[in-house]
């Protein structure tokens, strides 16, 4: 088990992507991370994950800061992902130099058609371009994405474990998501690479985030070992769901925190209502919690 060093003050973070306004689910995630740090006099960081230039909206970061303040959460902001591309590129080049990345030009539709396995995030890449590089690379067209050869990487690292404060000790199963993309043609670094590097760079010692990212942690643990990064702990918390039982989504479920803030609602009271609900396992409904504006 990965113990925090004695007397160490935890560092947690809230890492929203500015591609839509924050909703109740984000408020819950931010409160969980904030309170986990506050409980042991630690630090709570805000990191804007604006790596996806095509989908990121510059105006939203200010809204996010105002939302957190409205909820009564004080935070320290660390540099946004868009300022860190060079370090992502360097890390991707290191993985490539280790022979662990391979180029892939398959389209989403091709992956979906060829996949025989499905993971929590959709079809598992069947390794077409790994097994058949000439075909994959001779087609020309757009730049390839670069995928991690997970089997080879896992072999190199040997058995790995990680610790979730909510669910206990875990054996890493990095193959769960297949050969994930590490370097994209548009973004450019993948979420997996950027978040793993940033958490290390920002000194995050307890990665507090929603249970929907539980599977991603298996690959993040592998990346940490490959890149020589320290091992944090994780706390994956339950997710707020809408009345349809599905995870709250930015576009589907109005109103946003910003709407509620502008309507004059008491953000601290809302935060306390969310604190009174403990969703540590699975998805929970927000019905009956009287959180409607
Ligand atoms: N940026 C991610 C999101 O908005 C969060 C990633 C994380 O907490 O690791 O869903």
Tab-separated table of C-alpha atoms and ligand atoms in Angstrom:
chain	number	residue	atom	x	y	z
A	1	UNK	CA	0.000	0.000	0.000
A	2	UNK	CA	1.207	3.438	-0.843
A	3	UNK	CA	1.301	5.421	2.401
A	4	UNK	CA	1.526	9.162	2.405
A	5	UNK	CA	4.725	10.173	4.191
A	6	UNK	CA	4.064	10.830	7.880
A	7	UNK	CA	2.952	14.418	8.575
A	8	UNK	CA	2.794	15.195	4.869
A	9	UNK	CA	0.098	17.601	3.813
A	10	UNK	CA	-1.953	16.222	0.942
A	11	UNK	CA	-2.108	18.033	-2.356
A	12	UNK	CA	-5.282	17.507	-4.386
A	13	UNK	CA	-6.590	19.083	-7.549
A	14	UNK	CA	-9.692	19.857	-9.538
A	15	UNK	CA	-8.900	19.666	-13.243
A	16	UNK	CA	-11.849	20.755	-15.387
A	17	UNK	CA	-11.754	20.933	-19.172
A	18	UNK	CA	-13.117	24.257	-20.423
A	19	UNK	CA	-15.351	22.819	-23.112
A	20	UNK	CA	-18.622	23.540	-21.347
A	21	UNK	CA	-19.871	25.159	-18.137
A	22	UNK	CA	-19.526	23.341	-14.823
A	23	UNK	CA	-22.542	21.552	-13.389
A	24	UNK	CA	-23.401	19.910	-10.072
A	25	UNK	CA	-21.207	16.883	-10.761
A	26	UNK	CA	-18.184	19.150	-11.111
A	27	UNK	CA	-19.122	20.968	-7.922
A	28	UNK	CA	-19.194	17.637	-6.132
A	29	UNK	CA	-15.787	16.640	-7.549
A	30	UNK	CA	-14.272	19.998	-6.576
A	31	UNK	CA	-15.697	19.768	-3.046
A	32	UNK	CA	-14.356	16.222	-2.616
A	33	UNK	CA	-10.869	17.303	-3.672
A	34	UNK	CA	-10.961	20.526	-1.669
A	35	UNK	CA	-12.193	18.853	1.513
A	36	UNK	CA	-9.726	15.964	1.215
A	37	UNK	CA	-6.900	18.505	1.248
A	38	UNK	CA	-8.476	20.731	3.903
A	39	UNK	CA	-9.008	17.794	6.252
A	40	UNK	CA	-5.225	17.480	6.696
A	41	UNK	CA	-4.311	21.147	6.144
A	42	UNK	CA	-3.139	20.383	2.613
A	43	UNK	CA	-3.337	22.319	-0.654
A	44	UNK	CA	-6.125	22.298	-3.206
A	45	UNK	CA	-5.131	23.149	-6.769
A	46	UNK	CA	-7.109	24.245	-9.816
A	47	UNK	CA	-5.693	23.149	-13.160
A	48	UNK	CA	-7.422	24.127	-16.368
A	49	UNK	CA	-7.167	21.185	-18.780
A	50	UNK	CA	-7.333	23.193	-21.984
A	51	UNK	CA	-5.244	20.889	-24.101
A	52	UNK	CA	-7.922	20.367	-26.690
A	53	UNK	CA	-7.600	23.655	-28.559
A	54	UNK	CA	-10.517	22.935	-30.857
A	55	UNK	CA	-13.001	22.423	-28.028
A	56	UNK	CA	-11.592	24.715	-25.303
A	57	UNK	CA	-13.239	28.082	-24.686
A	58	UNK	CA	-11.010	30.785	-23.242
A	59	UNK	CA	-13.916	32.529	-21.481
A	60	UNK	CA	-14.761	29.499	-19.352
A	61	UNK	CA	-11.669	29.514	-17.125
A	62	UNK	CA	-12.828	32.747	-15.474
A	63	UNK	CA	-16.252	31.244	-14.970
A	64	UNK	CA	-14.688	28.182	-13.314
A	65	UNK	CA	-12.717	30.360	-10.885
A	66	UNK	CA	-15.860	32.304	-10.011
A	67	UNK	CA	-17.818	29.055	-9.546
A	68	UNK	CA	-15.267	27.671	-7.065
A	69	UNK	CA	-15.207	30.916	-5.088
A	70	UNK	CA	-19.019	30.984	-5.080
A	71	UNK	CA	-19.025	27.446	-3.629
A	72	UNK	CA	-16.714	28.702	-0.866
A	73	UNK	CA	-13.667	26.724	-2.062
A	74	UNK	CA	-10.325	28.524	-1.954
A	75	UNK	CA	-7.750	27.203	-4.377
A	76	UNK	CA	-4.282	27.748	-5.803
A	77	UNK	CA	-4.164	27.773	-9.564
A	78	UNK	CA	-1.348	25.982	-11.399
A	79	UNK	CA	-0.447	26.562	-15.068
A	80	UNK	CA	-3.025	25.467	-17.618
A	81	UNK	CA	-2.217	22.498	-19.834
A	82	UNK	CA	-1.866	24.630	-22.946
A	83	UNK	CA	1.336	26.097	-21.437
A	84	UNK	CA	2.934	22.694	-20.916
A	85	UNK	CA	2.962	21.177	-24.402
A	86	UNK	CA	6.783	21.049	-24.558
A	87	UNK	CA	6.984	18.767	-21.545
A	88	UNK	CA	4.318	16.493	-23.006
A	89	UNK	CA	6.272	16.307	-26.280
A	90	UNK	CA	9.486	15.466	-24.449
A	91	UNK	CA	7.809	12.658	-22.513
A	92	UNK	CA	6.182	11.270	-25.665
A	93	UNK	CA	9.573	11.333	-27.398
A	94	UNK	CA	11.079	9.416	-24.483
A	95	UNK	CA	8.412	6.742	-24.749
A	96	UNK	CA	8.982	6.596	-28.476
A	97	UNK	CA	12.742	6.268	-27.985
A	98	UNK	CA	12.022	3.333	-25.676
A	99	UNK	CA	10.231	1.689	-28.610
A	100	UNK	CA	6.892	1.773	-26.797
A	101	UNK	CA	4.854	3.929	-29.194
A	102	UNK	CA	3.665	3.038	-32.666
A	103	UNK	CA	1.922	5.138	-35.293
A	104	UNK	CA	-1.696	4.471	-36.138
A	105	UNK	CA	-3.845	5.925	-38.908
A	106	UNK	CA	-7.011	3.972	-38.263
A	107	UNK	CA	-10.153	6.048	-38.231
A	108	UNK	CA	-12.651	5.834	-35.376
A	109	UNK	CA	-14.976	3.875	-37.648
A	110	UNK	CA	-12.215	1.412	-38.553
A	111	UNK	CA	-11.402	0.865	-34.883
A	112	UNK	CA	-15.067	0.326	-34.053
A	113	UNK	CA	-15.484	-2.112	-36.959
A	114	UNK	CA	-12.359	-4.139	-36.143
A	115	UNK	CA	-12.703	-4.185	-32.352
A	116	UNK	CA	-13.804	-7.400	-30.742
A	117	UNK	CA	-13.416	-6.152	-27.167
A	118	UNK	CA	-15.132	-3.224	-25.508
A	119	UNK	CA	-13.753	-1.401	-22.483
A	120	UNK	CA	-15.328	1.182	-20.198
A	121	UNK	CA	-14.497	3.943	-22.712
A	122	UNK	CA	-15.681	2.181	-25.856
A	123	UNK	CA	-14.100	-0.230	-28.337
A	124	UNK	CA	-10.614	-1.498	-27.474
A	125	UNK	CA	-8.149	-0.851	-30.261
A	126	UNK	CA	-7.360	-4.250	-31.772
A	127	UNK	CA	-3.709	-3.401	-32.498
A	128	UNK	CA	-4.135	-3.306	-36.293
A	129	UNK	CA	-1.225	-0.933	-36.924
A	130	UNK	CA	1.018	-2.709	-34.422
A	131	UNK	CA	0.611	-6.069	-36.112
A	132	UNK	CA	0.525	-4.734	-39.633
A	133	UNK	CA	2.714	-1.605	-39.758
A	134	UNK	CA	3.255	-1.521	-43.548
A	135	UNK	CA	-0.458	-1.378	-44.185
A	136	UNK	CA	-1.054	1.206	-41.493
A	137	UNK	CA	1.734	3.490	-42.622
A	138	UNK	CA	1.693	3.213	-46.382
A	139	UNK	CA	-1.730	4.766	-46.672
A	140	UNK	CA	-0.422	8.319	-46.332
A	141	UNK	CA	-3.050	10.885	-45.438
A	142	UNK	CA	-3.084	12.792	-42.177
A	143	UNK	CA	-0.403	12.534	-39.499
A	144	UNK	CA	-0.722	9.381	-37.458
A	145	UNK	CA	-1.633	9.255	-33.803
A	146	UNK	CA	0.872	7.439	-31.579
A	147	UNK	CA	-0.353	4.589	-29.461
A	148	UNK	CA	1.246	2.928	-26.462
A	149	UNK	CA	2.152	-0.725	-26.942
A	150	UNK	CA	0.611	-1.602	-23.598
A	151	UNK	CA	1.603	-5.247	-23.596
A	152	UNK	CA	5.260	-4.463	-24.150
A	153	UNK	CA	5.171	-1.575	-21.668
A	154	UNK	CA	3.515	-3.719	-19.002
A	155	UNK	CA	6.096	-6.455	-19.561
A	156	UNK	CA	8.879	-3.943	-19.076
A	157	UNK	CA	7.423	-2.675	-15.795
A	158	UNK	CA	6.313	-5.988	-14.253
A	159	UNK	CA	3.351	-6.240	-11.890
A	160	UNK	CA	2.193	-2.874	-10.545
A	161	UNK	CA	-0.133	-1.898	-7.756
A	162	UNK	CA	-1.843	1.322	-6.718
A	163	UNK	CA	-3.935	2.443	-3.801
A	164	UNK	CA	-7.395	3.943	-3.816
A	165	UNK	CA	-8.438	5.551	-0.536
A	166	UNK	CA	-12.005	4.534	-1.207
A	167	UNK	CA	-11.594	1.053	-2.709
A	168	UNK	CA	-8.297	-0.108	-1.184
A	169	UNK	CA	-5.259	-1.760	-2.828
A	170	UNK	CA	-5.478	-2.408	-6.568
A	171	UNK	CA	-3.443	-4.520	-8.979
A	172	UNK	CA	-2.812	-2.487	-12.108
A	173	UNK	CA	-4.477	-3.873	-15.227
A	174	UNK	CA	-3.167	-1.465	-17.852
A	175	UNK	CA	-4.522	-3.540	-20.739
A	176	UNK	CA	-8.048	-2.633	-19.654
A	177	UNK	CA	-8.242	0.283	-22.101
A	178	UNK	CA	-6.075	-1.311	-24.797
A	179	UNK	CA	-3.284	0.534	-26.648
A	180	UNK	CA	-4.349	4.051	-25.674
A	181	UNK	CA	-3.408	7.073	-27.754
A	182	UNK	CA	-0.503	9.010	-26.234
A	183	UNK	CA	0.024	11.630	-28.943
A	184	UNK	CA	-2.879	12.923	-30.952
A	185	UNK	CA	-2.829	14.640	-34.279
A	186	UNK	CA	-4.980	17.548	-33.154
A	187	UNK	CA	-4.780	18.129	-29.352
A	188	UNK	CA	-1.773	17.128	-29.329
A	189	UNK	CA	-1.013	15.154	-26.126
A	190	UNK	CA	-3.618	12.712	-24.902
A	191	UNK	CA	-5.446	13.191	-21.630
A	192	UNK	CA	-3.613	10.164	-20.194
A	193	UNK	CA	-0.153	11.580	-20.864
A	194	UNK	CA	-0.938	15.188	-19.931
A	195	UNK	CA	-2.790	14.454	-16.683
A	196	UNK	CA	-0.143	11.961	-15.520
A	197	UNK	CA	2.700	14.396	-16.145
A	198	UNK	CA	0.840	17.336	-14.642
A	199	UNK	CA	-0.113	15.565	-11.448
A	200	UNK	CA	3.570	14.751	-10.912
A	201	UNK	CA	4.717	18.255	-11.850
A	202	UNK	CA	2.117	19.840	-9.552
A	203	UNK	CA	3.061	17.580	-6.626
A	204	UNK	CA	-0.427	16.079	-6.390
A	205	UNK	CA	-0.301	13.371	-3.723
A	206	UNK	CA	-3.974	12.319	-3.692
A	207	UNK	CA	-5.576	12.281	-7.144
A	208	UNK	CA	-9.223	12.862	-6.278
A	209	UNK	CA	-11.634	12.415	-9.173
A	210	UNK	CA	-14.798	10.699	-10.300
A	211	UNK	CA	-15.204	6.927	-10.529
A	212	UNK	CA	-15.649	7.292	-14.300
A	213	UNK	CA	-11.854	7.671	-14.481
A	214	UNK	CA	-11.103	4.554	-12.436
A	215	UNK	CA	-10.074	2.542	-15.510
A	216	UNK	CA	-7.785	5.360	-16.671
A	217	UNK	CA	-5.810	5.070	-13.441
A	218	UNK	CA	-4.547	1.635	-14.472
A	219	UNK	CA	-2.826	3.183	-17.474
A	220	UNK	CA	-1.684	6.249	-15.508
A	221	UNK	CA	0.105	3.984	-13.036
A	222	UNK	CA	1.951	2.334	-15.928
A	223	UNK	CA	2.888	5.715	-17.428
A	224	UNK	CA	4.213	6.881	-14.061
A	225	UNK	CA	6.619	3.961	-13.877
A	226	UNK	CA	7.691	4.297	-17.515
A	227	UNK	CA	8.374	8.009	-17.069
A	228	UNK	CA	9.996	7.745	-13.616
A	229	UNK	CA	7.275	9.782	-11.872
A	230	UNK	CA	6.313	9.514	-8.196
A	231	UNK	CA	3.343	7.397	-7.162
A	232	UNK	CA	0.411	9.281	-5.632
A	233	UNK	CA	-2.694	7.808	-4.021
A	234	UNK	CA	-6.095	8.040	-5.634
A	235	UNK	CA	-9.559	8.653	-4.356
A	236	UNK	CA	-12.232	7.875	-6.928
A	237	UNK	CA	-15.541	9.167	-5.682
A	238	UNK	CA	-19.061	8.309	-6.808
A	239	UNK	CA	-20.808	10.356	-9.463
A	240	UNK	CA	-23.944	12.425	-9.317
A	241	UNK	CA	-26.481	11.243	-11.824
A	242	UNK	CA	-29.442	12.982	-13.367
A	243	UNK	CA	-33.003	11.752	-13.074
A	244	UNK	CA	-32.354	9.435	-16.046
A	245	UNK	CA	-29.775	7.597	-13.942
A	246	UNK	CA	-26.921	8.615	-16.229
A	247	UNK	CA	-23.895	10.615	-15.200
A	248	UNK	CA	-24.609	14.353	-15.298
A	249	UNK	CA	-23.350	15.800	-18.576
A	250	UNK	CA	-22.422	19.328	-19.419
A	251	UNK	CA	-24.754	19.689	-22.338
A	252	UNK	CA	-27.642	17.531	-21.296
A	253	UNK	CA	-28.338	18.683	-17.787
A	254	UNK	CA	-29.030	22.342	-17.149
A	255	UNK	CA	-28.594	24.530	-15.240
A	256	UNK	CA	-24.901	25.145	-14.884
A	257	UNK	CA	-23.219	26.396	-11.718
A	258	UNK	CA	-22.737	29.736	-13.469
A	259	UNK	CA	-26.501	29.967	-14.117
A	260	UNK	CA	-27.246	29.253	-10.473
A	261	UNK	CA	-24.601	31.730	-9.319
A	262	UNK	CA	-26.027	34.471	-11.533
A	263	UNK	CA	-29.520	33.712	-10.306
A	264	UNK	CA	-28.347	34.640	-6.804
A	265	UNK	CA	-28.367	31.174	-5.243
A	266	UNK	CA	-26.249	30.656	-2.116
A	267	UNK	CA	-23.247	28.647	-3.362
A	268	UNK	CA	-21.968	27.753	0.114
A	269	UNK	CA	-25.346	26.317	1.055
A	270	UNK	CA	-25.331	24.284	-2.163
A	271	UNK	CA	-21.828	23.020	-1.340
A	272	UNK	CA	-23.003	21.963	2.122
A	273	UNK	CA	-25.973	20.131	0.619
A	274	UNK	CA	-23.583	18.266	-1.684
A	275	UNK	CA	-21.288	17.463	1.242
A	276	UNK	CA	-24.198	15.912	3.061
A	277	UNK	CA	-24.461	13.333	0.253
A	278	UNK	CA	-21.714	10.715	0.167
A	279	UNK	CA	-21.441	8.990	-3.170
A	280	UNK	CA	-18.395	6.856	-2.667
A	281	UNK	CA	-19.527	3.881	-4.622
A	282	UNK	CA	-21.004	3.846	-8.065
A	283	UNK	CA	-23.428	6.282	-9.564
A	284	UNK	CA	-26.030	7.761	-7.284
A	285	UNK	CA	-29.166	9.633	-8.109
A	286	UNK	CA	-29.521	13.238	-7.054
A	287	UNK	CA	-33.257	12.865	-6.748
A	288	UNK	CA	-34.608	13.738	-3.359
A	289	UNK	CA	-31.627	15.831	-2.407
A	290	UNK	CA	-33.433	19.034	-3.020
A	291	UNK	CA	-30.565	20.427	-5.071
A	292	UNK	CA	-32.801	21.911	-7.714
A	293	UNK	CA	-32.356	25.667	-8.058
B	1	LIG	N1	-10.148	17.116	-17.348
B	1	LIG	C1	-10.891	15.957	-16.952
B	1	LIG	C2	-12.373	16.255	-17.040
B	1	LIG	O1	-12.774	17.406	-17.082
B	1	LIG	C3	-10.606	15.527	-15.534
B	1	LIG	C4	-9.417	14.699	-15.472
B	1	LIG	C5	-8.995	14.195	-14.108
B	1	LIG	O2	-9.550	14.582	-13.069
B	1	LIG	O3	-8.038	13.423	-14.101
B	1	LIG	O4	-13.142	15.319	-17.080
